[in-house]
XYZ file of C-alpha atoms in Angstrom:
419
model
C -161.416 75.360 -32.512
C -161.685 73.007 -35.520
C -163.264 72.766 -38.731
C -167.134 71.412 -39.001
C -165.812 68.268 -40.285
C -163.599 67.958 -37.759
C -165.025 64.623 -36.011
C -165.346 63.169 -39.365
C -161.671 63.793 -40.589
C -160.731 62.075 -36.842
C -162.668 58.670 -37.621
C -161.245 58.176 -40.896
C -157.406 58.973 -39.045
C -158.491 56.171 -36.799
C -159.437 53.932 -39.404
C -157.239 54.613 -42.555
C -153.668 55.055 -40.666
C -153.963 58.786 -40.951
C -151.285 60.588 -38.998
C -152.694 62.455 -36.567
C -150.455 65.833 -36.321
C -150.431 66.268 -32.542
C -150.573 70.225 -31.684
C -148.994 69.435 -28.547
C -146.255 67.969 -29.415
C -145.904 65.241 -27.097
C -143.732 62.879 -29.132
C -142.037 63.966 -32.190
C -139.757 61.160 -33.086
C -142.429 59.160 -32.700
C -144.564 61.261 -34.619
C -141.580 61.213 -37.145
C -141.580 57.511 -37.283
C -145.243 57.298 -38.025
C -145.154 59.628 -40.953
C -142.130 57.799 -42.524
C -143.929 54.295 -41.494
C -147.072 55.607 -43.596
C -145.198 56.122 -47.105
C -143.612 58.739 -49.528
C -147.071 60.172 -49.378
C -148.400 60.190 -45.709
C -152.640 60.948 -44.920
C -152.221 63.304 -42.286
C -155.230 65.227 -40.085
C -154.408 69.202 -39.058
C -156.325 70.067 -36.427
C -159.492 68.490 -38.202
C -157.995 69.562 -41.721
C -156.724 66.734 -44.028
C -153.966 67.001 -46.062
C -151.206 64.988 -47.386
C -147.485 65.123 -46.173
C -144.405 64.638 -48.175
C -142.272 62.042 -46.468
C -139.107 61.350 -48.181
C -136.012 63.711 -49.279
C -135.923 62.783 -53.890
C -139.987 63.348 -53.714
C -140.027 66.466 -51.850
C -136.849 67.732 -53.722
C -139.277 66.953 -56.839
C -142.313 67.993 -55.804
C -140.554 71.790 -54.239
C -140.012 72.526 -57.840
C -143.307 71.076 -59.434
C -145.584 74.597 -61.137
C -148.654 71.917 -60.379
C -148.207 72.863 -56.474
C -148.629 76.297 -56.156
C -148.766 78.696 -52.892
C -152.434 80.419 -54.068
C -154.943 79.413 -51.236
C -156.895 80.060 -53.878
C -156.459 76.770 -55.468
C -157.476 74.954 -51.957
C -160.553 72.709 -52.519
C -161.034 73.006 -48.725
C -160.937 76.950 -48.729
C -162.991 77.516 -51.964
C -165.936 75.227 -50.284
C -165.876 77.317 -47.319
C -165.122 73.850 -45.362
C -161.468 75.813 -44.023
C -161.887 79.488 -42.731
C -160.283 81.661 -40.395
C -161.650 79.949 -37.925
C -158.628 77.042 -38.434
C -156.067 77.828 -35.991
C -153.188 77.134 -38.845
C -155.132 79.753 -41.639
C -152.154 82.464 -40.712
C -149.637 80.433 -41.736
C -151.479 80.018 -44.951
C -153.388 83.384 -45.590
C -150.843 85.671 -44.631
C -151.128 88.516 -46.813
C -149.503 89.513 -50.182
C -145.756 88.407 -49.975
C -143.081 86.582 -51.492
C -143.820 83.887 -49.274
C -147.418 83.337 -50.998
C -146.918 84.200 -54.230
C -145.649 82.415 -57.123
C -143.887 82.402 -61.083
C -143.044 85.564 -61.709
C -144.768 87.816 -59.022
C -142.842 85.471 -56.277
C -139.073 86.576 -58.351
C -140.115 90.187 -57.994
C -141.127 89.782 -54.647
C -138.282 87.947 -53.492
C -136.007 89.900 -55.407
C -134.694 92.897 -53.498
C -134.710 90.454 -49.697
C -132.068 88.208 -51.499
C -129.756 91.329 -52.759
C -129.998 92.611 -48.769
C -128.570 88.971 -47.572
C -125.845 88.392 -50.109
C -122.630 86.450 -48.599
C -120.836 90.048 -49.218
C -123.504 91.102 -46.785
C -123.769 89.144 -44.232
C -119.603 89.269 -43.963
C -120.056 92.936 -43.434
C -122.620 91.938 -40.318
C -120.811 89.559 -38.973
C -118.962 92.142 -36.366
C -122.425 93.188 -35.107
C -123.722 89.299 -34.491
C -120.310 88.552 -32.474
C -121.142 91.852 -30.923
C -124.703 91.099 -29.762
C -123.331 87.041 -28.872
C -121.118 88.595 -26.792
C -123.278 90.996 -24.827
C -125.882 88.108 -24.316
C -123.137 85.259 -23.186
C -122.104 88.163 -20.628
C -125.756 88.264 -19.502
C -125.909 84.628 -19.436
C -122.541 84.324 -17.209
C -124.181 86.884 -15.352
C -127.155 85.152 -14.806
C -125.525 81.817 -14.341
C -122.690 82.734 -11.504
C -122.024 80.699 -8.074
C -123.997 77.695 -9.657
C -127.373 78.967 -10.436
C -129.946 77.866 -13.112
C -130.354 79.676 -15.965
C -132.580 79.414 -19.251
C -129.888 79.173 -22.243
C -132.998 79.823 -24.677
C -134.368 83.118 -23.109
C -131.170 84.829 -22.563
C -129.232 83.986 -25.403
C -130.588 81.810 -28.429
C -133.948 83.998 -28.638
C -132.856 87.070 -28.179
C -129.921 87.063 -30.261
C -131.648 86.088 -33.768
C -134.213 88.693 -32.884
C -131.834 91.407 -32.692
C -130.063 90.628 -35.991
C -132.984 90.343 -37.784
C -134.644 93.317 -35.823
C -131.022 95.265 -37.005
C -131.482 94.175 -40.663
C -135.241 95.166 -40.811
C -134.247 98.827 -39.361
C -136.874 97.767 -36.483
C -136.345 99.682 -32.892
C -134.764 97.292 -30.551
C -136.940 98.349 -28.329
C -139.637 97.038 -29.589
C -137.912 93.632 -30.203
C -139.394 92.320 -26.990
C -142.670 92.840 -28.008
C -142.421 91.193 -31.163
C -140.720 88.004 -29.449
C -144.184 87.854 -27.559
C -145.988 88.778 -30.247
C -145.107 85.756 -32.717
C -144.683 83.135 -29.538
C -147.982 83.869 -29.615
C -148.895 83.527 -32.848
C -147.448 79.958 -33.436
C -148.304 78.859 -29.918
C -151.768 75.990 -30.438
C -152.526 77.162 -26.570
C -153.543 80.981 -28.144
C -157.089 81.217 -28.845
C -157.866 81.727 -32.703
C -159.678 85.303 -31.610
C -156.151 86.227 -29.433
C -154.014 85.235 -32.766
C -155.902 86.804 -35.254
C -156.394 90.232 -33.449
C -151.864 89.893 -32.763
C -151.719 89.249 -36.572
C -153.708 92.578 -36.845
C -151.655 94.644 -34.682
C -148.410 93.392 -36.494
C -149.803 94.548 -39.354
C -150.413 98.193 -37.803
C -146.618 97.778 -36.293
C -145.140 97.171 -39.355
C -147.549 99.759 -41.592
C -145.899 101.913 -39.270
C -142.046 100.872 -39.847
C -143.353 100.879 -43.681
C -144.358 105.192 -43.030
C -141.240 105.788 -41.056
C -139.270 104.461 -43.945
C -140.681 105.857 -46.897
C -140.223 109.357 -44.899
C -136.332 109.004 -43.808
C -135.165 105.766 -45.470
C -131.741 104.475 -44.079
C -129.177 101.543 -44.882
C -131.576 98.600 -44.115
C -133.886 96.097 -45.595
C -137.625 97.474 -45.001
C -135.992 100.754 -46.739
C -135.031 98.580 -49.512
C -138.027 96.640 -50.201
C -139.833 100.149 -50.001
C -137.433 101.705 -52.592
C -137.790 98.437 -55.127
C -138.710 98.861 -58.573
C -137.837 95.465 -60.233
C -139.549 94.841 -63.475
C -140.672 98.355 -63.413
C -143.324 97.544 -60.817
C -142.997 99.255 -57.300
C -143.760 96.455 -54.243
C -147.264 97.785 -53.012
C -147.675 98.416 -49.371
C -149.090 95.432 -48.579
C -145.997 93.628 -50.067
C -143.521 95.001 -48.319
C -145.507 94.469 -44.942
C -146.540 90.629 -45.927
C -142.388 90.330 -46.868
C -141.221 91.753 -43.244
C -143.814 89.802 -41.356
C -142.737 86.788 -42.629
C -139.163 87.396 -42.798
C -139.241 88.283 -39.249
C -140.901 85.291 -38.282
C -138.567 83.209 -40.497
C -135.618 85.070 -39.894
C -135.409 84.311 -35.717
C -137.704 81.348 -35.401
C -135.509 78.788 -37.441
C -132.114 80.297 -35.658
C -133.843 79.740 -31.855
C -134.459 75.521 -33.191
C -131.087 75.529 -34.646
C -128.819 76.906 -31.893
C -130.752 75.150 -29.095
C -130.971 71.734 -31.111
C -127.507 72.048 -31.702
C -126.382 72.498 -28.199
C -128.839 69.327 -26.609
C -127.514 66.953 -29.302
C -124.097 67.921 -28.803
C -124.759 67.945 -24.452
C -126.515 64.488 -25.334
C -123.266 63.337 -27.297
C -120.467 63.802 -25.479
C -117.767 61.796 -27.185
C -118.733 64.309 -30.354
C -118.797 67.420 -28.264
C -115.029 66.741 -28.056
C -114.326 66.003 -31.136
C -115.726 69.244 -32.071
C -113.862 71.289 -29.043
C -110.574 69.694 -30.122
C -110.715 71.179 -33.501
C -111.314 67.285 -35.125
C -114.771 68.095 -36.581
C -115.698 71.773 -37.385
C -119.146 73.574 -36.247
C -120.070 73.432 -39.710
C -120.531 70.063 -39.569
C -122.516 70.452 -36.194
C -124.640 72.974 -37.974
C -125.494 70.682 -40.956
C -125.631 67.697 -38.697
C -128.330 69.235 -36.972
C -130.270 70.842 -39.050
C -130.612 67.442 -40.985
C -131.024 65.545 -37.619
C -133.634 67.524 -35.663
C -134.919 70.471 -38.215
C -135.865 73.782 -36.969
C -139.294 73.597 -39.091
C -140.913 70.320 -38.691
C -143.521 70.593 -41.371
C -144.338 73.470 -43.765
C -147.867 74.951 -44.899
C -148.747 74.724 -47.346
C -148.557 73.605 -51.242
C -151.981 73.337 -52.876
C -152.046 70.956 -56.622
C -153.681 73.048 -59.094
C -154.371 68.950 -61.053
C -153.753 65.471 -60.103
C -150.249 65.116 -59.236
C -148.490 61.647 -58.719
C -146.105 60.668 -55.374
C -145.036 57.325 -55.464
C -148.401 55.283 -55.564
C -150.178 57.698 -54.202
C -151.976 60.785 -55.815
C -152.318 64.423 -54.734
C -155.589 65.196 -56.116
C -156.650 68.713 -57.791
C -156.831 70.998 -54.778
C -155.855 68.957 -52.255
C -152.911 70.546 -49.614
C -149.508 68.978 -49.392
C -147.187 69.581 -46.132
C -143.535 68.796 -46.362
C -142.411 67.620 -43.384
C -138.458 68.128 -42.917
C -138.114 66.097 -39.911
C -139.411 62.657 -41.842
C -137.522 64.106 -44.582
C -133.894 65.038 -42.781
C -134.679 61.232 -41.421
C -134.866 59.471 -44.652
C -132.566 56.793 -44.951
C -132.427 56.472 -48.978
C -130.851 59.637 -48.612
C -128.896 59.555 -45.789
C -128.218 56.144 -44.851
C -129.045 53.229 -42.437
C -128.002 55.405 -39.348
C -130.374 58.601 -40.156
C -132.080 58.116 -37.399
C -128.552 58.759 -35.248
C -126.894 61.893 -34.521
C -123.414 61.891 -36.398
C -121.216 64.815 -36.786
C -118.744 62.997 -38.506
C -120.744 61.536 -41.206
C -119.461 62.694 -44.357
C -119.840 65.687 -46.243
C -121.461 66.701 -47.627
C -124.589 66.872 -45.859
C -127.218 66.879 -48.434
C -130.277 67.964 -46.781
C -133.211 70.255 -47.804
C -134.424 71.687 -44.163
C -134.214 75.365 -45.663
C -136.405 74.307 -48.345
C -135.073 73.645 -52.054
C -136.444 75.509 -55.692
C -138.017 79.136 -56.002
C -139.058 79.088 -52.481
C -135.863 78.213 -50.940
C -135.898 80.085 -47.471
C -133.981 83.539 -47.766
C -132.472 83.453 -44.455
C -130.949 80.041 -44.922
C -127.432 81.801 -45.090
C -127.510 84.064 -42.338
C -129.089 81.353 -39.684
C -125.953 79.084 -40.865
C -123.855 82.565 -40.177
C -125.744 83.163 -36.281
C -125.321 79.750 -35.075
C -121.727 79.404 -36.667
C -121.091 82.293 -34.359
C -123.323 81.315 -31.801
C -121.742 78.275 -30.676
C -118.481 78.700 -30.405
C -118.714 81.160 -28.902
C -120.913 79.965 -25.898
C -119.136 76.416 -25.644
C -115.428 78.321 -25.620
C -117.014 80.858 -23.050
C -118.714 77.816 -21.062
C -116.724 74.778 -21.691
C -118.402 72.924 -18.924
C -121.660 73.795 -19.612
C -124.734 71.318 -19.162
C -128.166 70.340 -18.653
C -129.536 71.477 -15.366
C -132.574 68.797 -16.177
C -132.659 65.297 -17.195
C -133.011 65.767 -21.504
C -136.123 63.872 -21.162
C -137.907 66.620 -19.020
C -136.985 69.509 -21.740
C -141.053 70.050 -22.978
C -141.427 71.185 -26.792
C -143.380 74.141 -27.037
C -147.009 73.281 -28.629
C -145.681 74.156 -32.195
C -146.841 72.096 -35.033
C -144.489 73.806 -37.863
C -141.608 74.637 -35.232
C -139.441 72.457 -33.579
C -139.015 75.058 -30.497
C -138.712 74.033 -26.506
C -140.410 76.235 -23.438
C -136.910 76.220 -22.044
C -133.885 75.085 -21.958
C -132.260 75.156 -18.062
C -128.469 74.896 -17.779
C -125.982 75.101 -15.336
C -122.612 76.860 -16.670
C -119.975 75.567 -14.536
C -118.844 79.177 -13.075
């Protein structure tokens, strides 16, 4: 379902050079190439919706910490003229409820405030037994799975689920019910859902995490849902509402990203083998692999959504007073002004640092940028030392991207361990 002006917005892509985002995700380096083709400040058509994207890495690192471009939907031309409702199949990335994630100035530092105390380096040391627990349970599953030759789907047994339970863990959520909530926000991002299916899901999380929220504030415990529930910064209790809008999100965030980054990490590395061992010889450390990729092939591929409460100036272009703005941190991990000649290729020994912005950079830096680094730091390792021969059970070309427009995610990834 589009917007009424849907046709419209489509005829001016075709004769303009707007970039048609394509919800399908058939080709996203090419799609990548167009937007970086187009400018520092690239026309681009939503699902019927335009907006502008932000194209290279010094504007967006600019623009992320601009007070003129502001989260409020409120300051959306589109929305306030009733042209954009919740009807758009993107409006729950946008209107999501009352959360740090939405919010900005001074209500978005007491917002954020009590998630970044819960994910302090000090804290995510004192986790980092349970992740190399859970990698280890799942890489027996895998082996499991795996044995006498067989296929098995490295993205379903091991880089979804584990994210989800350390998240799930941090949040105090059942593990029982993580299964549901991996279904749950596939869902919700998928372009295939119908916008009835994916607004009724984003009602019933609500009610699911209402629910965590009650169970909480009864018998709170050592976790982060307790601790939003118990903050008072500034004097000012987080409502409800806030502390549900924070987990949703965080949730969301906090396993999405680590799914793009782990599986990203291990195709370009399967696709590279003369840097695969470099890194198993101990010549180039994960860390590198891990920043490598997450500049090379970014776990978000464009974020929604900044709104320009006046006329704000990108290169020789101008975002106009309520107008939308998208950064897109694949054009952006791409540029070469920042990152050289070669930032189209793949190398983990270019030298650090690695001076990308995929986790966002300013107020709304993402939260969980330190403990995705932490998961796949574990992750990998891990899984290569446990399955040095491990490989593709497909040609890389027929690995299908899941119909994501924000998430660089794949429908599978089919390998074949070597035991």
């Amino acid at each position: 379902m589009t917007c009424p002006h849907a046709a419209a917005a489509q005829a001016a892509a075709r004769n303009v050079g707007t970039v048609v985002i394509d919800p399908m995700v058939q080709d996203l380096d090419g799609e990548t190439a167009k937007l970086r083709e187009a400018g520092p400040l690239a026309r681009i058509d939503l699902l019927g919706v335009p907006a502008w994207a932000v194209t290279r890495h010094a504007d967006a690192r600019r623009l992320l910490v601009d007070p003129r471009l502001v989260k409020d939907l409120d300051a959306w031309g589109l929305w306030r003229s009733g042209e954009v409702t919740h009807a758009w199949p993107l409006i729950g990335m946008i209107d999501a409820g009352r959360s740090m994630f939405t919010v900005d100035g001074a209500e978005h530092r007491r917002l954020r405030a009590k998630t970044s105390q819960a994910l302090t380096p000090r804290r995510l040391e004192a986790i980092r037994p349970d992740i190399e627990r859970f990698t280890a349970e799942l890489l027996d599953a895998l082996e499991e799975g795996g044995r006498d030759g067989a296929v098995v789907d490295l993205k379903s047994v091991f880089a979804q689920p584990l994210p989800m339970k350390v998240v799930g863990m941090l949040m105090g959520v059942d593990p029982a019910a993580n299964a549901m909530l991996t279904r749950q926000y596939k869902k919700f991002f998928s372009m295939l859902t119908p916008q009835e299916e994916r607004l009724a899901l984003l009602a019933d999380l609500d009610v699911f995490y209402a629910g965590l929220v009650r169970e909480k504030t009864a018998r709170p415990t050592d976790d982060l849902t307790s601790a939003l529930i118990l903050a008072d910064e500034g004097g000012e209790p987080l409502t409800e509402e806030e502390v549900i809008g924070n987990l949703k999100a965080m949730v969301a965030a906090g396993h999405e990203t680590t799914i793009g980054l782990i599986l990203n990490a291990v195709r370009a590395l399967l696709a590279h083998p003369d840097q695969l061992r470099l890194v198993l010889d101990g010549e180039v450390s994960w860390e590198a692999v891990v920043e490598e990729t997450l500049r090379w092939d970014t776990p978000t591929t464009h974020l929604l959504m900044r709104f320009a409460t006046e006329d704000v100036e990108v290169g020789d272009g101008v975002v106009a007073e309520g107008e939308g703005v998208v950064i897109s941190y694949r054009a952006i991990g791409r540029d070469p002004e920042q990152h050289g000649p070669d930032a189209d290729a793949f190398d983990v020994t270019r030298p650090a640092p690695i001076r990308h912005m995929t986790f966002g950079h300013g107020p709304h830096i993402c939260p969980g940028a330190a403990l995705s680094r932490v998961e796949a730091g574990i992750a990998l390792p891990a899984l290569f030392a446990r399955f040095p021969e491990l490989r593709l059970a497909v040609p890389d070309a027929d690995l299908r991207k899941l119909p994501v427009m924000t998430q660089n995610d794949m429908e599978a990834f089919p390998v074949l361990l070597g035991v």
